[in-house]
Amino acid sequence: MTGAAGAIGRVLTPGLLERGHEVVGFDRVPGPAGSDLPWHTGDCADADAVAAVFDAEPLDAVVHLAGHPDEQSLPDSITSHVVTTAALLDAMVEHEVGRFVYAGSNHAVGRTPRPADGLVTIDHRPRPDTFYGVGKVAAEAVMSLYADRYGIDAVSCRIGSFQPEPQSVRQLSTWLSHGDCVRMVEAALTAPAPGYAVLYGISDNTRAWWDLEPGRELGYEPQDDAETFSSGIASRPADEVEGAFVGGPFVTEEFFRPALDRS
Ligand code: 15L
């Protein structure tokens, strides 16, 4: 599991262990103090660091969570999302590891106007809202290439808002609970022969914007609904803007920046 020290990794690790999986952590920071989880410290944009992990560990699958979770320059986004994905997939080919589960993002389609009715499906075109979203779309393209070339099963989970509880009106639609995140990744790890597949990683939210059917086809049965928390969510002036496009705040002009940093 790359990014095992991050917010999602810290939830997924115990969740997958409880379900009988073995987990090897890989992160740029050392593993949690006192933990006996097998751990490798390194950067998964570095092909040599990745190769060293594959040389040391017998692996059945890669769960790729590592990556900057917010907007960066275009080159940094490409390194964070695309180069890391490619380095891992190359090592998987070399070591005959056949399953790749990716923490994709809703921002791969974030610039899609929120549908007046109906849901955003996986048939909607990639429509990134940021360079972050561009990186996520391009990482999916690399996964598709390696699925076609080498027969790797590669599932991109386009995660909505991973939070203990929804924090805003938008998140009543976009929330992914901790428990559902574990259920989602386990389904993506164990679905028989998915090939290249994309699913939307949200809970079974009454106000969902994205189609859960592709996940259900892979065995993801979400059990939580953000609506449970709706009475505790105060409306804010930003709700209208955040509800116009499915990428919410990432669509606003705050993120209209040059692609390249200049010194
Ligand atoms: C994401 O993909 C981001 O990593 C996170 O920071 C949130 O913006 C989330 O999506 C979201 O859309 O709520």
Coordinates of C-alpha atoms and ligand atoms in Angstrom, one line a residue:
M1 CA 0.0 0.0 0.0
T2 CA 1.6 3.2 -1.1
G3 CA 0.7 6.3 0.9
A4 CA 0.1 4.0 3.8
A5 CA 0.9 6.8 6.3
G6 CA -1.7 9.1 4.8
A7 CA -5.3 9.7 5.8
I8 CA -6.8 6.9 3.7
G9 CA -3.9 4.5 4.4
R10 CA -4.3 4.8 8.2
V11 CA -7.9 3.7 7.8
L12 CA -7.5 1.1 5.1
T13 CA -4.6 -0.7 6.8
P14 CA -6.5 -1.9 9.9
G15 CA -9.6 -2.4 7.8
L16 CA -7.9 -4.7 5.4
L17 CA -6.0 -6.5 8.2
E18 CA -9.3 -7.1 10.0
R19 CA -10.6 -8.7 6.8
G20 CA -7.7 -11.1 6.6
H21 CA -5.4 -9.4 4.1
E22 CA -1.7 -8.8 4.7
V23 CA -0.4 -5.3 4.2
V24 CA 3.0 -3.9 3.4
G25 CA 3.3 -0.2 3.8
F26 CA 5.3 2.1 1.5
D27 CA 5.5 5.8 2.1
R28 CA 7.9 8.7 2.1
V29 CA 7.7 8.8 5.9
P30 CA 8.6 6.0 8.3
G31 CA 5.9 3.7 9.6
P32 CA 3.9 4.4 12.7
A33 CA 6.0 4.0 15.9
G34 CA 5.4 0.7 17.7
S35 CA 3.7 -0.9 14.6
D36 CA 5.0 -4.3 13.4
L37 CA 3.5 -3.7 9.9
P38 CA 6.1 -4.5 7.2
W39 CA 7.2 -1.1 5.9
H40 CA 9.4 0.5 3.3
T41 CA 10.3 4.2 3.3
G42 CA 10.8 5.7 -0.1
D43 CA 9.2 7.7 -2.9
C44 CA 7.2 5.8 -5.4
A45 CA 8.1 8.3 -8.1
D46 CA 11.5 6.7 -7.9
A47 CA 11.6 3.5 -10.0
D48 CA 14.6 2.2 -8.1
A49 CA 12.9 2.6 -4.7
V50 CA 9.8 0.9 -6.1
A51 CA 11.9 -2.0 -7.5
A52 CA 13.6 -2.5 -4.1
V53 CA 10.2 -3.0 -2.5
F54 CA 9.1 -5.5 -5.1
D55 CA 12.5 -7.3 -4.8
A56 CA 12.0 -7.6 -1.0
E57 CA 8.3 -8.5 -0.7
P58 CA 6.1 -11.1 -2.3
L59 CA 3.1 -9.1 -3.4
D60 CA -0.3 -10.0 -4.9
A61 CA -1.5 -6.5 -5.5
V62 CA -0.8 -2.8 -5.2
V63 CA -3.1 -0.3 -3.6
H64 CA -1.8 3.0 -4.8
L65 CA -2.9 5.8 -2.4
A66 CA 0.3 8.0 -2.6
G67 CA 0.0 11.3 -4.2
H68 CA -0.5 15.0 -3.3
P69 CA -4.2 15.3 -2.5
D70 CA -4.6 18.9 -3.7
E71 CA -3.7 21.2 -6.6
Q72 CA -0.1 21.7 -7.6
S73 CA 1.7 22.8 -10.7
L74 CA 1.1 20.6 -13.8
P75 CA 4.6 18.9 -13.7
D76 CA 4.3 18.2 -10.0
S77 CA 0.8 16.7 -10.5
I78 CA 2.2 14.6 -13.3
T79 CA 5.0 13.3 -11.1
S80 CA 2.7 12.8 -8.1
H81 CA 0.0 10.9 -10.0
V82 CA 1.3 9.6 -13.3
V83 CA 5.0 8.9 -12.7
T84 CA 4.2 7.1 -9.5
T85 CA 1.5 5.0 -11.2
A86 CA 3.9 4.1 -14.1
A87 CA 6.8 3.2 -11.8
L88 CA 4.5 0.8 -9.9
L89 CA 3.0 -0.7 -13.0
D90 CA 6.4 -1.3 -14.5
A91 CA 7.5 -3.2 -11.3
M92 CA 4.2 -5.1 -11.4
V93 CA 4.9 -6.3 -14.9
E94 CA 8.5 -7.3 -14.0
H95 CA 7.3 -9.2 -10.9
E96 CA 4.1 -10.6 -12.4
V97 CA 1.8 -8.8 -9.9
G98 CA -1.6 -8.7 -11.4
R99 CA -3.9 -6.3 -9.5
F100 CA -3.7 -2.5 -9.2
V101 CA -6.2 -0.5 -7.2
Y102 CA -5.9 3.2 -7.5
A103 CA -7.1 6.1 -5.4
G104 CA -8.5 8.1 -8.3
S105 CA -10.5 11.2 -7.7
N106 CA -13.9 12.7 -8.6
H107 CA -11.8 15.6 -9.9
A108 CA -11.1 13.5 -13.0
V109 CA -14.7 14.6 -14.0
G110 CA -14.9 17.6 -11.7
R111 CA -15.6 20.1 -14.4
T112 CA -18.8 18.2 -15.3
P113 CA -21.9 20.4 -14.6
R114 CA -23.9 18.9 -11.8
P115 CA -26.7 17.1 -13.6
A116 CA -30.2 18.5 -13.1
D117 CA -31.4 15.0 -12.9
G118 CA -29.7 11.7 -13.3
L119 CA -26.2 10.8 -12.3
V120 CA -22.7 11.3 -13.6
T121 CA -21.7 7.9 -15.0
I122 CA -18.4 6.4 -16.0
D123 CA -19.5 7.1 -19.6
H124 CA -19.2 10.8 -19.1
R125 CA -15.9 12.0 -20.6
P126 CA -12.9 12.7 -18.4
R127 CA -13.4 16.4 -17.5
P128 CA -10.8 17.5 -15.0
D129 CA -11.2 20.6 -13.0
T130 CA -7.6 21.2 -12.1
F131 CA -4.1 20.0 -12.8
Y132 CA -4.7 17.6 -10.0
G133 CA -7.7 16.2 -12.0
V134 CA -5.5 16.1 -15.1
G135 CA -3.0 14.0 -13.2
K136 CA -5.8 11.6 -12.1
V137 CA -7.1 11.3 -15.6
A138 CA -3.6 10.7 -17.0
A139 CA -2.9 8.1 -14.3
E140 CA -6.1 6.3 -15.4
A141 CA -4.8 6.4 -19.0
V142 CA -1.5 4.7 -17.9
M143 CA -3.6 2.0 -16.1
S144 CA -5.7 1.4 -19.2
L145 CA -2.5 1.0 -21.3
Y146 CA -1.0 -1.5 -18.9
A147 CA -4.3 -3.4 -18.6
D148 CA -4.4 -3.7 -22.4
R149 CA -0.7 -4.4 -22.9
Y150 CA 0.0 -6.8 -20.0
G151 CA -3.4 -8.0 -18.8
I152 CA -3.1 -6.2 -15.4
D153 CA -6.4 -5.8 -13.6
A154 CA -6.4 -2.1 -12.8
V155 CA -9.3 -0.5 -11.0
S156 CA -9.5 3.3 -10.4
C157 CA -11.7 4.3 -7.5
R158 CA -12.7 7.9 -8.2
I159 CA -13.0 8.9 -4.6
G160 CA -15.4 11.6 -3.5
S161 CA -14.9 13.2 -0.1
F162 CA -13.2 10.8 2.3
Q163 CA -14.1 12.0 5.8
P164 CA -15.2 10.6 9.1
E165 CA -18.4 12.5 8.6
P166 CA -19.7 14.9 5.9
Q167 CA -18.6 18.5 6.5
S168 CA -20.7 20.5 4.0
V169 CA -23.8 20.4 1.9
R170 CA -21.7 19.3 -1.1
Q171 CA -20.3 16.4 1.0
L172 CA -23.9 15.2 1.6
S173 CA -23.5 14.1 -2.1
T174 CA -19.8 13.3 -2.3
W175 CA -19.0 11.6 1.1
L176 CA -17.2 8.3 1.3
S177 CA -17.3 6.9 4.8
H178 CA -14.3 5.1 6.3
G179 CA -16.2 1.8 6.4
D180 CA -17.3 2.1 2.8
C181 CA -13.8 3.0 1.7
V182 CA -12.5 -0.4 3.2
R183 CA -15.5 -2.2 1.5
M184 CA -14.7 -0.4 -1.8
V185 CA -11.0 -1.3 -1.8
E186 CA -11.6 -4.8 -0.8
A187 CA -14.1 -5.2 -3.7
A188 CA -11.6 -3.7 -6.1
L189 CA -8.9 -6.1 -4.8
T190 CA -11.0 -9.2 -5.0
A191 CA -13.5 -8.8 -8.0
P192 CA -12.8 -11.6 -10.5
A193 CA -11.0 -10.3 -13.6
P194 CA -12.2 -6.7 -13.7
G195 CA -9.6 -5.8 -16.4
Y196 CA -9.4 -2.0 -16.6
A197 CA -12.3 -0.6 -14.6
V198 CA -13.5 2.7 -13.1
L199 CA -15.9 3.2 -10.2
Y200 CA -17.1 6.1 -8.2
G201 CA -16.0 5.9 -4.6
I202 CA -18.8 7.4 -2.5
S203 CA -21.1 6.0 0.1
D204 CA -24.8 5.2 -0.6
N205 CA -25.7 8.8 -0.3
T206 CA -29.3 9.8 -0.9
R207 CA -28.1 12.9 -2.7
A208 CA -25.4 11.1 -4.7
W209 CA -24.1 12.8 -7.9
W210 CA -22.3 9.8 -9.2
D211 CA -23.4 6.4 -10.3
L212 CA -22.6 3.6 -7.9
E213 CA -23.5 0.9 -10.3
P214 CA -20.0 0.3 -11.7
G215 CA -18.8 -0.3 -8.1
R216 CA -21.7 -2.6 -7.4
E217 CA -20.8 -4.6 -10.5
L218 CA -17.4 -5.2 -8.8
G219 CA -19.0 -6.2 -5.5
Y220 CA -18.8 -2.8 -3.7
E221 CA -21.9 -2.6 -1.5
P222 CA -21.8 0.7 0.4
Q223 CA -23.6 0.7 3.7
D224 CA -23.5 4.4 4.8
D225 CA -25.5 7.4 3.7
A226 CA -24.4 11.0 4.4
E227 CA -28.1 11.9 4.8
T228 CA -27.8 10.6 8.4
F229 CA -25.8 13.7 9.2
S230 CA -27.9 16.2 7.2
S231 CA -29.5 17.8 10.2
G232 CA -26.1 18.8 11.6
I233 CA -24.9 20.5 8.4
A234 CA -25.4 24.2 8.3
S235 CA -25.8 25.8 4.8
R236 CA -23.1 28.3 3.7
P237 CA -23.0 31.0 0.9
A238 CA -20.4 28.8 -0.8
D239 CA -22.9 25.9 -1.2
E240 CA -24.3 27.3 -4.4
V241 CA -20.9 27.6 -6.2
E242 CA -19.8 24.2 -4.8
G243 CA -22.9 22.6 -6.2
A244 CA -22.6 24.0 -9.7
F245 CA -20.0 21.5 -10.9
V246 CA -19.3 18.1 -9.4
G247 CA -15.7 19.1 -8.5
G248 CA -17.2 21.7 -6.2
P249 CA -14.5 24.2 -4.8
F250 CA -11.8 23.0 -7.3
V251 CA -13.8 24.6 -10.1
T252 CA -13.6 28.1 -8.7
E253 CA -11.3 30.8 -10.1
E254 CA -9.0 30.3 -7.0
F255 CA -7.6 27.4 -9.0
F256 CA -7.1 29.3 -12.3
R257 CA -3.3 29.3 -12.1
P258 CA -0.4 28.9 -14.6
A259 CA 0.5 25.3 -15.3
L260 CA 4.2 25.9 -14.7
D261 CA 5.9 27.5 -11.7
R262 CA 8.3 30.3 -12.6
S263 CA 11.2 31.3 -10.4
Ligands
15L1 C1 -10.1 14.9 -3.7 O1 -9.7 14.1 -4.6 C2 -9.1 15.6 -2.9 O2 -7.9 14.8 -2.6 C3 -9.6 16.1 -1.5 O3 -8.7 17.1 -1.1 C4 -11.0 16.7 -1.7 O4 -11.0 17.8 -2.5 C5 -11.9 15.7 -2.4 O5 -11.4 15.2 -3.6 C6 -13.3 16.3 -2.6 O6 -13.7 16.5 -3.8 O7 -14.0 16.6 -1.6

